[in-house]
Coordinates of C-alpha atoms in Angstrom, one line a residue:
M165 CA 153.3 -143.4 -165.4
S166 CA 151.6 -141.4 -162.7
I167 CA 148.3 -139.5 -163.4
E168 CA 150.2 -136.2 -162.9
E169 CA 152.7 -137.2 -165.6
L170 CA 150.0 -138.3 -168.0
Y171 CA 148.1 -135.0 -167.3
K172 CA 151.1 -133.0 -168.3
L173 CA 151.3 -134.8 -171.6
Y174 CA 147.5 -134.3 -172.1
C175 CA 148.0 -130.5 -171.5
D176 CA 150.8 -130.6 -174.1
C177 CA 148.3 -132.2 -176.5
G178 CA 146.2 -129.1 -176.3
Y179 CA 143.6 -130.7 -174.1
Q180 CA 142.6 -133.1 -176.9
V181 CA 141.7 -136.7 -176.4
S182 CA 140.0 -139.3 -178.7
T183 CA 138.9 -142.9 -178.7
D184 CA 138.4 -143.0 -182.5
S185 CA 141.4 -143.5 -184.7
R186 CA 139.4 -142.5 -187.8
T187 CA 138.7 -139.0 -186.7
I188 CA 141.5 -138.2 -184.2
P189 CA 142.7 -134.6 -184.3
A190 CA 146.4 -133.9 -185.0
G191 CA 148.4 -133.9 -181.8
A192 CA 145.7 -135.5 -179.6
M193 CA 146.0 -138.3 -177.1
F194 CA 144.5 -141.6 -178.3
F195 CA 142.9 -144.0 -175.7
A196 CA 142.6 -147.6 -176.9
L197 CA 139.4 -148.9 -175.3
R198 CA 138.2 -152.5 -175.4
G199 CA 134.6 -153.5 -176.0
E200 CA 132.7 -156.7 -176.6
N201 CA 133.3 -156.6 -180.3
F202 CA 136.4 -154.5 -180.7
D203 CA 139.8 -153.8 -179.3
G204 CA 141.0 -150.2 -179.7
N205 CA 144.6 -151.4 -179.2
D206 CA 144.5 -152.8 -182.7
Y207 CA 144.2 -149.2 -184.0
A208 CA 146.9 -147.6 -181.8
L209 CA 149.5 -147.4 -184.6
K210 CA 146.9 -146.1 -187.1
A211 CA 146.0 -143.4 -184.6
L212 CA 149.7 -142.4 -184.4
E213 CA 150.0 -142.5 -188.2
A214 CA 146.9 -140.2 -188.4
G215 CA 148.7 -137.6 -186.3
A216 CA 148.0 -138.6 -182.6
A217 CA 150.8 -137.5 -180.3
Y218 CA 150.4 -140.5 -177.9
A219 CA 148.5 -143.7 -177.7
V220 CA 147.4 -145.1 -174.3
V221 CA 147.2 -148.9 -174.6
N222 CA 146.7 -152.0 -172.5
S223 CA 150.0 -153.1 -171.0
D224 CA 149.1 -156.8 -171.6
W225 CA 148.5 -156.1 -175.2
A226 CA 151.7 -154.1 -175.5
A227 CA 153.7 -156.9 -173.8
A228 CA 152.2 -159.5 -176.1
A229 CA 153.2 -157.4 -179.1
G230 CA 156.7 -156.9 -177.8
M231 CA 156.0 -153.2 -177.3
M232 CA 156.7 -152.7 -173.7
P233 CA 159.2 -149.9 -172.9
G234 CA 162.7 -151.1 -173.4
E235 CA 161.7 -154.0 -175.6
A236 CA 162.4 -154.4 -179.3
C237 CA 159.5 -154.7 -181.7
G238 CA 160.0 -158.0 -183.3
R239 CA 156.5 -159.1 -184.2
A240 CA 153.3 -157.9 -185.9
M241 CA 150.9 -155.9 -183.8
P242 CA 147.6 -157.7 -183.1
G243 CA 145.1 -156.8 -185.8
Q244 CA 147.8 -155.3 -188.1
G245 CA 149.1 -157.0 -191.2
S246 CA 152.6 -155.5 -190.9
P247 CA 155.2 -155.3 -188.1
C248 CA 155.5 -152.4 -185.7
G249 CA 158.2 -150.8 -187.8
T250 CA 155.6 -149.5 -190.4
L251 CA 155.6 -146.2 -188.7
P252 CA 158.2 -143.8 -190.1
G253 CA 161.0 -142.7 -187.8
P254 CA 161.6 -144.1 -184.3
L255 CA 159.3 -146.8 -182.9
P256 CA 156.5 -145.2 -180.9
V257 CA 157.5 -147.2 -177.8
A258 CA 161.0 -146.0 -178.1
D259 CA 160.1 -142.4 -178.3
G260 CA 157.4 -142.5 -175.6
R261 CA 154.4 -142.3 -178.0
I262 CA 153.0 -145.6 -176.8
I263 CA 151.9 -145.4 -173.2
P264 CA 151.1 -148.8 -171.6
V265 CA 148.6 -148.8 -168.7
E266 CA 146.7 -151.6 -167.0
D267 CA 143.3 -150.3 -168.2
P268 CA 143.0 -147.4 -170.6
F269 CA 139.3 -147.0 -169.8
K270 CA 140.0 -146.5 -166.1
T271 CA 142.9 -144.2 -167.0
L272 CA 140.7 -142.1 -169.2
Q273 CA 138.2 -141.7 -166.3
A274 CA 141.0 -140.9 -163.8
L275 CA 142.5 -138.3 -166.2
A276 CA 139.0 -136.7 -166.5
V277 CA 138.6 -136.5 -162.8
H278 CA 142.1 -135.0 -162.4
H279 CA 141.3 -132.4 -165.1
R280 CA 137.9 -131.6 -163.5
E281 CA 139.5 -131.1 -160.1
T282 CA 142.3 -129.0 -161.6
L283 CA 139.9 -126.6 -163.3
G284 CA 137.9 -126.2 -160.1
I285 CA 134.9 -124.8 -161.9
P286 CA 131.2 -125.2 -161.1
V287 CA 129.8 -128.3 -162.7
I288 CA 126.1 -128.8 -163.2
G289 CA 125.1 -132.5 -163.5
L290 CA 122.0 -133.2 -165.5
T291 CA 119.9 -136.3 -166.0
G292 CA 116.2 -137.3 -166.4
T293 CA 114.0 -139.5 -168.5
N294 CA 112.9 -137.0 -171.1
G295 CA 114.3 -133.7 -172.3
K296 CA 117.9 -134.1 -171.0
T297 CA 119.7 -132.9 -174.2
T298 CA 117.2 -130.1 -175.0
T299 CA 117.5 -128.8 -171.4
K300 CA 121.2 -129.1 -171.4
E301 CA 121.3 -127.0 -174.6
L302 CA 118.9 -124.4 -173.1
I303 CA 120.8 -124.1 -169.8
T304 CA 124.1 -123.8 -171.8
A305 CA 122.6 -121.1 -174.0
A306 CA 121.2 -119.1 -171.1
L307 CA 124.4 -119.3 -169.0
S308 CA 126.6 -118.5 -172.0
A309 CA 125.1 -115.0 -172.0
K310 CA 127.4 -114.3 -169.0
F311 CA 130.0 -117.2 -168.7
K312 CA 132.2 -119.3 -170.9
V313 CA 130.4 -122.6 -170.7
A314 CA 131.4 -126.1 -171.8
A315 CA 128.8 -128.7 -172.2
T316 CA 128.2 -132.3 -173.3
K317 CA 128.4 -132.5 -177.1
G318 CA 125.6 -134.4 -178.7
N319 CA 124.6 -137.3 -176.5
L320 CA 128.1 -138.2 -175.1
N321 CA 126.4 -138.9 -171.8
N322 CA 127.6 -142.4 -170.9
D323 CA 130.7 -143.8 -169.1
I324 CA 132.9 -143.0 -172.1
G325 CA 131.1 -139.8 -173.1
V326 CA 131.3 -138.1 -169.7
P327 CA 135.1 -138.3 -169.3
L328 CA 135.5 -137.2 -172.9
T329 CA 133.2 -134.2 -172.2
L330 CA 135.3 -133.2 -169.2
L331 CA 138.6 -133.6 -171.0
S332 CA 137.3 -131.4 -173.9
M333 CA 137.1 -128.4 -171.5
A334 CA 139.7 -125.7 -172.2
P335 CA 141.5 -124.0 -169.3
D336 CA 139.5 -120.8 -169.7
T337 CA 136.2 -122.6 -169.1
E338 CA 134.2 -121.0 -166.4
M339 CA 131.3 -123.4 -166.0
A340 CA 130.3 -126.8 -167.2
V341 CA 127.0 -128.6 -167.9
V342 CA 127.4 -132.4 -168.0
E343 CA 124.6 -134.6 -169.2
M344 CA 124.4 -138.1 -167.8
G345 CA 122.2 -140.9 -169.2
A346 CA 121.2 -144.2 -167.6
N347 CA 120.0 -147.6 -168.8
H348 CA 120.8 -149.5 -165.6
P349 CA 120.3 -148.9 -161.9
D350 CA 123.9 -147.9 -161.1
D351 CA 124.8 -145.8 -164.1
I352 CA 124.2 -142.4 -162.5
A353 CA 126.0 -143.5 -159.3
K354 CA 129.0 -144.3 -161.4
L355 CA 128.9 -141.2 -163.6
V356 CA 128.7 -138.7 -160.7
K357 CA 132.0 -140.1 -159.4
V358 CA 133.6 -139.0 -162.6
S359 CA 131.8 -135.7 -163.2
R360 CA 131.7 -134.7 -159.5
P361 CA 128.9 -132.1 -159.9
D362 CA 128.5 -129.2 -157.5
Y363 CA 124.9 -128.6 -158.8
G364 CA 122.3 -130.9 -160.2
Y365 CA 119.0 -131.0 -162.0
I366 CA 116.7 -133.9 -163.0
T367 CA 114.3 -133.0 -165.8
N368 CA 111.7 -135.6 -164.9
V369 CA 111.2 -139.3 -164.3
G370 CA 109.1 -141.5 -166.5
K371 CA 108.8 -144.9 -168.1
A372 CA 111.9 -145.6 -170.1
H373 CA 114.5 -148.4 -170.2
L374 CA 112.1 -150.5 -168.1
L375 CA 114.0 -153.6 -169.3
G376 CA 117.0 -152.3 -167.3
F377 CA 115.3 -150.6 -164.4
G378 CA 112.3 -152.9 -163.9
S379 CA 109.8 -150.2 -162.9
Y380 CA 109.1 -146.5 -162.5
E381 CA 110.4 -146.8 -158.9
G382 CA 113.6 -148.3 -160.3
V383 CA 114.0 -145.3 -162.7
L384 CA 113.3 -142.8 -159.8
A385 CA 115.9 -144.5 -157.6
A386 CA 118.5 -144.5 -160.4
K387 CA 118.1 -140.9 -161.4
T388 CA 118.0 -139.6 -157.8
E389 CA 121.5 -141.0 -157.3
L390 CA 122.5 -137.5 -158.5
Y391 CA 120.7 -136.0 -155.5
K392 CA 122.4 -138.4 -153.2
W393 CA 125.8 -137.4 -154.5
L394 CA 125.0 -133.7 -154.0
G395 CA 123.5 -134.3 -150.5
A396 CA 126.8 -136.0 -149.5
H397 CA 129.0 -133.1 -150.5
E398 CA 129.0 -129.8 -148.6
G399 CA 128.1 -126.7 -150.5
S400 CA 126.2 -128.5 -153.3
V401 CA 122.9 -127.2 -154.7
I402 CA 119.9 -129.2 -156.1
F403 CA 117.8 -127.3 -158.7
V404 CA 114.3 -128.8 -158.4
N405 CA 111.1 -128.3 -160.2
T406 CA 108.5 -128.7 -157.4
G407 CA 105.9 -129.4 -160.1
H408 CA 107.3 -133.0 -160.0
P409 CA 106.3 -134.2 -156.5
D410 CA 108.4 -137.3 -156.5
L411 CA 111.6 -135.4 -157.4
A412 CA 110.8 -132.6 -154.9
A413 CA 110.4 -135.2 -152.1
A414 CA 113.7 -136.9 -153.1
A415 CA 115.5 -133.6 -153.2
R416 CA 114.2 -132.5 -149.8
A417 CA 115.5 -135.8 -148.3
Q418 CA 119.1 -134.6 -148.9
H419 CA 121.0 -132.3 -146.7
C420 CA 122.0 -129.6 -149.1
H421 CA 120.5 -126.4 -150.4
Q422 CA 117.7 -126.5 -152.9
W423 CA 116.8 -123.9 -155.5
E424 CA 113.1 -124.5 -156.1
F425 CA 111.0 -123.3 -159.0
S426 CA 107.8 -124.3 -160.8
M427 CA 105.2 -122.9 -163.2
E428 CA 103.1 -121.9 -160.3
S429 CA 105.8 -120.3 -158.1
M430 CA 107.2 -118.3 -161.1
D431 CA 103.7 -117.2 -162.2
A432 CA 104.3 -118.9 -165.6
E433 CA 102.0 -120.1 -168.3
V434 CA 102.2 -121.5 -171.7
L435 CA 100.7 -119.1 -174.3
P436 CA 98.4 -120.3 -177.1
T437 CA 99.9 -121.3 -180.4
S438 CA 98.5 -120.8 -183.9
E439 CA 98.9 -122.4 -187.3
E440 CA 101.0 -119.4 -188.2
N441 CA 103.1 -119.5 -185.0
P442 CA 103.3 -123.1 -183.7
F443 CA 106.3 -122.5 -181.5
L444 CA 106.2 -122.6 -177.7
S445 CA 105.9 -119.2 -176.0
L446 CA 106.0 -118.9 -172.2
R447 CA 105.0 -116.0 -170.0
V448 CA 107.0 -115.8 -166.9
G449 CA 105.7 -113.1 -164.6
K450 CA 105.7 -110.0 -166.8
D451 CA 108.2 -111.4 -169.3
V452 CA 107.5 -113.5 -172.4
I453 CA 110.0 -116.1 -173.8
R454 CA 109.3 -116.8 -177.5
T455 CA 111.2 -120.0 -178.3
R456 CA 111.9 -122.0 -181.5
L457 CA 110.8 -125.2 -179.8
V458 CA 107.7 -127.2 -180.6
G459 CA 105.5 -128.7 -177.8
A460 CA 104.2 -127.4 -174.5
Y461 CA 106.1 -130.3 -172.9
N462 CA 109.2 -128.2 -173.4
A463 CA 107.8 -125.5 -171.0
D464 CA 109.5 -127.1 -168.0
N465 CA 112.8 -127.3 -169.9
V466 CA 112.7 -123.6 -170.8
L467 CA 111.7 -122.7 -167.2
A468 CA 114.5 -124.7 -165.7
A469 CA 117.1 -123.0 -167.9
F470 CA 115.7 -119.6 -167.2
S471 CA 115.5 -120.2 -163.4
I472 CA 119.0 -121.7 -163.2
S473 CA 120.4 -118.7 -165.2
Q474 CA 118.8 -116.4 -162.6
Y475 CA 120.5 -118.3 -159.8
F476 CA 123.9 -117.7 -161.4
G477 CA 123.1 -114.0 -161.9
V478 CA 122.7 -113.8 -165.7
P479 CA 120.8 -110.6 -166.5
K480 CA 117.2 -111.5 -167.2
A481 CA 117.0 -109.8 -170.6
D482 CA 120.2 -111.5 -171.7
A483 CA 118.9 -115.0 -170.6
I484 CA 115.6 -114.5 -172.5
R485 CA 117.4 -113.3 -175.6
A486 CA 119.6 -116.4 -175.5
L487 CA 116.7 -118.8 -175.0
E488 CA 114.8 -117.2 -177.8
A489 CA 117.8 -117.5 -180.1
Y490 CA 118.2 -121.3 -179.5
V491 CA 117.2 -123.4 -182.4
P492 CA 116.9 -127.2 -181.8
S493 CA 118.7 -129.7 -183.9
N494 CA 119.4 -133.5 -184.0
S495 CA 115.7 -134.4 -184.5
R496 CA 114.6 -133.1 -181.1
S497 CA 111.5 -130.9 -181.0
Q498 CA 112.2 -129.5 -184.4
L499 CA 109.7 -127.8 -186.7
V500 CA 110.7 -128.5 -190.3
K501 CA 108.7 -127.0 -193.2
T502 CA 109.2 -128.8 -196.5
E503 CA 107.7 -128.0 -199.9
R504 CA 104.8 -130.3 -199.1
N505 CA 104.3 -130.6 -195.3
T506 CA 105.0 -129.2 -191.9
L507 CA 107.0 -131.8 -189.8
I508 CA 107.4 -132.1 -186.1
V509 CA 110.6 -134.0 -185.9
D510 CA 111.1 -135.6 -182.5
A511 CA 112.7 -138.8 -183.9
Y512 CA 115.9 -139.1 -181.8
N513 CA 114.3 -141.4 -179.2
A514 CA 111.0 -142.4 -177.6
N515 CA 109.5 -143.9 -174.5
P516 CA 105.9 -144.0 -173.3
S517 CA 106.1 -140.7 -171.5
S518 CA 107.6 -138.7 -174.4
M519 CA 105.5 -140.5 -177.0
G520 CA 102.3 -139.7 -175.1
L521 CA 103.3 -136.0 -174.7
A522 CA 104.2 -135.8 -178.4
V523 CA 100.8 -137.2 -179.4
D524 CA 99.0 -134.8 -177.0
N525 CA 100.9 -131.9 -178.4
L526 CA 100.0 -132.8 -182.0
A527 CA 96.3 -133.1 -180.9
A528 CA 96.5 -129.6 -179.4
M529 CA 98.1 -127.9 -182.4
Q530 CA 96.1 -125.6 -184.6
A531 CA 96.4 -127.5 -187.9
P532 CA 93.7 -128.8 -190.3
F533 CA 95.3 -132.1 -191.4
K534 CA 97.3 -134.0 -188.9
L535 CA 99.2 -137.3 -189.2
A536 CA 101.5 -139.3 -187.0
L537 CA 104.4 -141.6 -188.1
L538 CA 105.4 -143.5 -185.0
G539 CA 108.0 -146.2 -184.5
D540 CA 108.4 -148.8 -181.8
M541 CA 109.5 -147.8 -178.3
R542 CA 112.3 -150.1 -177.2
E543 CA 113.7 -151.5 -173.9
L544 CA 110.3 -151.7 -172.2
G545 CA 110.5 -155.4 -171.2
E546 CA 107.2 -156.9 -170.0
A547 CA 105.5 -153.5 -170.2
S548 CA 106.0 -153.2 -173.9
A549 CA 102.8 -154.7 -175.2
E550 CA 100.5 -152.6 -173.0
E551 CA 102.5 -149.4 -173.5
H552 CA 102.2 -149.7 -177.3
K553 CA 98.5 -150.4 -177.0
G554 CA 98.2 -147.3 -174.8
I555 CA 99.7 -145.1 -177.5
V556 CA 97.4 -146.6 -180.2
R557 CA 94.4 -145.9 -177.9
K558 CA 95.6 -142.3 -177.4
L559 CA 95.9 -141.8 -181.2
I560 CA 92.3 -143.0 -181.8
A561 CA 90.9 -141.0 -178.9
A562 CA 92.6 -137.9 -180.3
G563 CA 91.3 -138.6 -183.8
I564 CA 94.9 -138.6 -185.3
P565 CA 95.5 -140.9 -188.3
A566 CA 98.7 -142.8 -188.1
Y567 CA 101.2 -145.0 -189.8
L568 CA 103.1 -147.3 -187.4
V569 CA 106.5 -149.0 -187.7
G570 CA 107.9 -152.0 -185.9
E571 CA 107.0 -155.3 -184.4
E572 CA 105.6 -154.0 -181.2
F573 CA 103.3 -151.5 -182.9
G574 CA 102.4 -154.2 -185.3
K575 CA 101.1 -156.3 -182.5
A576 CA 99.3 -153.4 -180.8
A577 CA 97.5 -152.1 -184.0
V578 CA 93.8 -152.5 -184.1
D579 CA 91.2 -152.5 -186.9
D580 CA 90.3 -148.9 -186.9
P581 CA 90.2 -146.4 -189.8
L582 CA 92.7 -144.1 -188.1
I583 CA 95.4 -146.8 -188.1
L584 CA 96.3 -146.4 -191.8
G585 CA 99.1 -149.0 -191.9
C586 CA 101.8 -150.9 -190.1
F587 CA 105.3 -151.4 -191.6
P588 CA 108.2 -153.7 -190.4
T589 CA 110.8 -151.0 -190.8
S590 CA 111.2 -147.2 -191.4
D591 CA 112.7 -148.1 -194.8
D592 CA 109.4 -149.8 -195.7
L593 CA 107.4 -146.8 -194.7
A594 CA 109.7 -144.5 -196.6
A595 CA 109.2 -146.6 -199.7
F596 CA 105.5 -146.4 -199.2
I597 CA 105.5 -142.6 -198.9
R598 CA 107.7 -142.3 -202.0
A599 CA 105.3 -144.5 -204.0
N600 CA 102.2 -142.6 -202.7
S601 CA 103.6 -139.0 -202.4
Q602 CA 100.3 -137.5 -203.5
I603 CA 98.6 -138.4 -200.2
F604 CA 101.4 -136.9 -198.1
R605 CA 100.7 -133.2 -198.9
G606 CA 99.5 -130.3 -196.9
K607 CA 99.8 -132.1 -193.6
T608 CA 101.3 -131.5 -190.1
I609 CA 103.2 -134.7 -189.4
L610 CA 104.7 -135.9 -186.2
V611 CA 107.7 -138.2 -186.7
K612 CA 108.8 -140.1 -183.6
G613 CA 110.3 -143.4 -182.5
S614 CA 113.1 -145.0 -180.6
R615 CA 116.7 -144.5 -181.9
G616 CA 117.0 -148.0 -183.3
I617 CA 113.9 -147.6 -185.5
R618 CA 115.4 -144.6 -187.3
M619 CA 112.2 -142.9 -188.1
E620 CA 114.3 -140.0 -189.6
K621 CA 114.6 -142.1 -192.7
T622 CA 111.1 -141.1 -193.7
I623 CA 111.9 -137.4 -193.6
P624 CA 113.4 -137.0 -197.1
E625 CA 110.2 -138.4 -198.6
L626 CA 108.0 -135.9 -196.8

């Protein structure tokens, strides 16, 4: 089947695709993807039973199961306890609901590229070490004041998530914001070939995934693959915060237009917070943007969204209104007030750059009783020991008492009154808080750690 034929079927499916048979929408197209520990082909019939219109499967799997077009179904499907005939009505291969291809993953990407090219809309590619998702949400909010904008849902920013993001875009979409993550040197180079951005922004570059990148220079080289793509395509634009010298230099090395901004060039400043109003407020020229975000480190993210919205002609007042209405979620820069404490929940992920900024922000906050609950930062390789020690030193220098979670922080902890305890897991810390709830009252508490540590498990006890 040609990509054009498959695209017509996808359009007939209401622009709905899925790789998860458990949550597939009725009438969607299911793609059976293979991984190290699973084979989506084994769930193709379940997807059809659940209401999928089509299932795109591996041709070798379909042949082994006697499911190639024109063949009878005389054996059980791999991973299924019953023969193919368990589906009511005609066999899916007979009525065209099973679509065999050489590689469903590559077909998913090719279909996404075809849809992106067919829509022909402006696509903003976004990556960076910290703040990608928050910045993506802010840019989307500001642009949505004027355009119908589609954007990456959640953190679907990898080689599967990017094509799913593109394929979720309805025909009336006017602009797209596509987030791209990277754990390895060639990840962004691969993702731009699918998303094909016309515009690009890198939030920042810091120490993250050093196990995969090897060094800061490795991270910089990987992230700026976005710039290289834009530089090689006529008419592209790089949005660049010149307050980040390495990124500014990398952008200027490319032969395409740059839209530059910075706190200095936009006459912007972070306004003071108070215990009554801990949220970030930013003065930009004569205007003030009062956000619902916590942390001065979000100033660049807000400024980027505001500046990009101005490039695309969003009325200033509308952009500011949209940015002020945005409320963070998913454990990113959230301020949560419980019956007992005020929580700064930034527990979705962590690396030395973001962890250090979060500790600095807590130190700067106007609050009488502060506490940090910090979990290990993962994927740091040989730098892990020193980076965790650095965070412990920062806590002590700032006078912030802390409870630490994880093996790396356990090794880095020192005998100091401010290091109140170390726990193997977030479950252990949660149990400690539950048993000692009287000492966790009236405090401003930072909760942060890498995704795998799951520091959010402590939140219900606070």
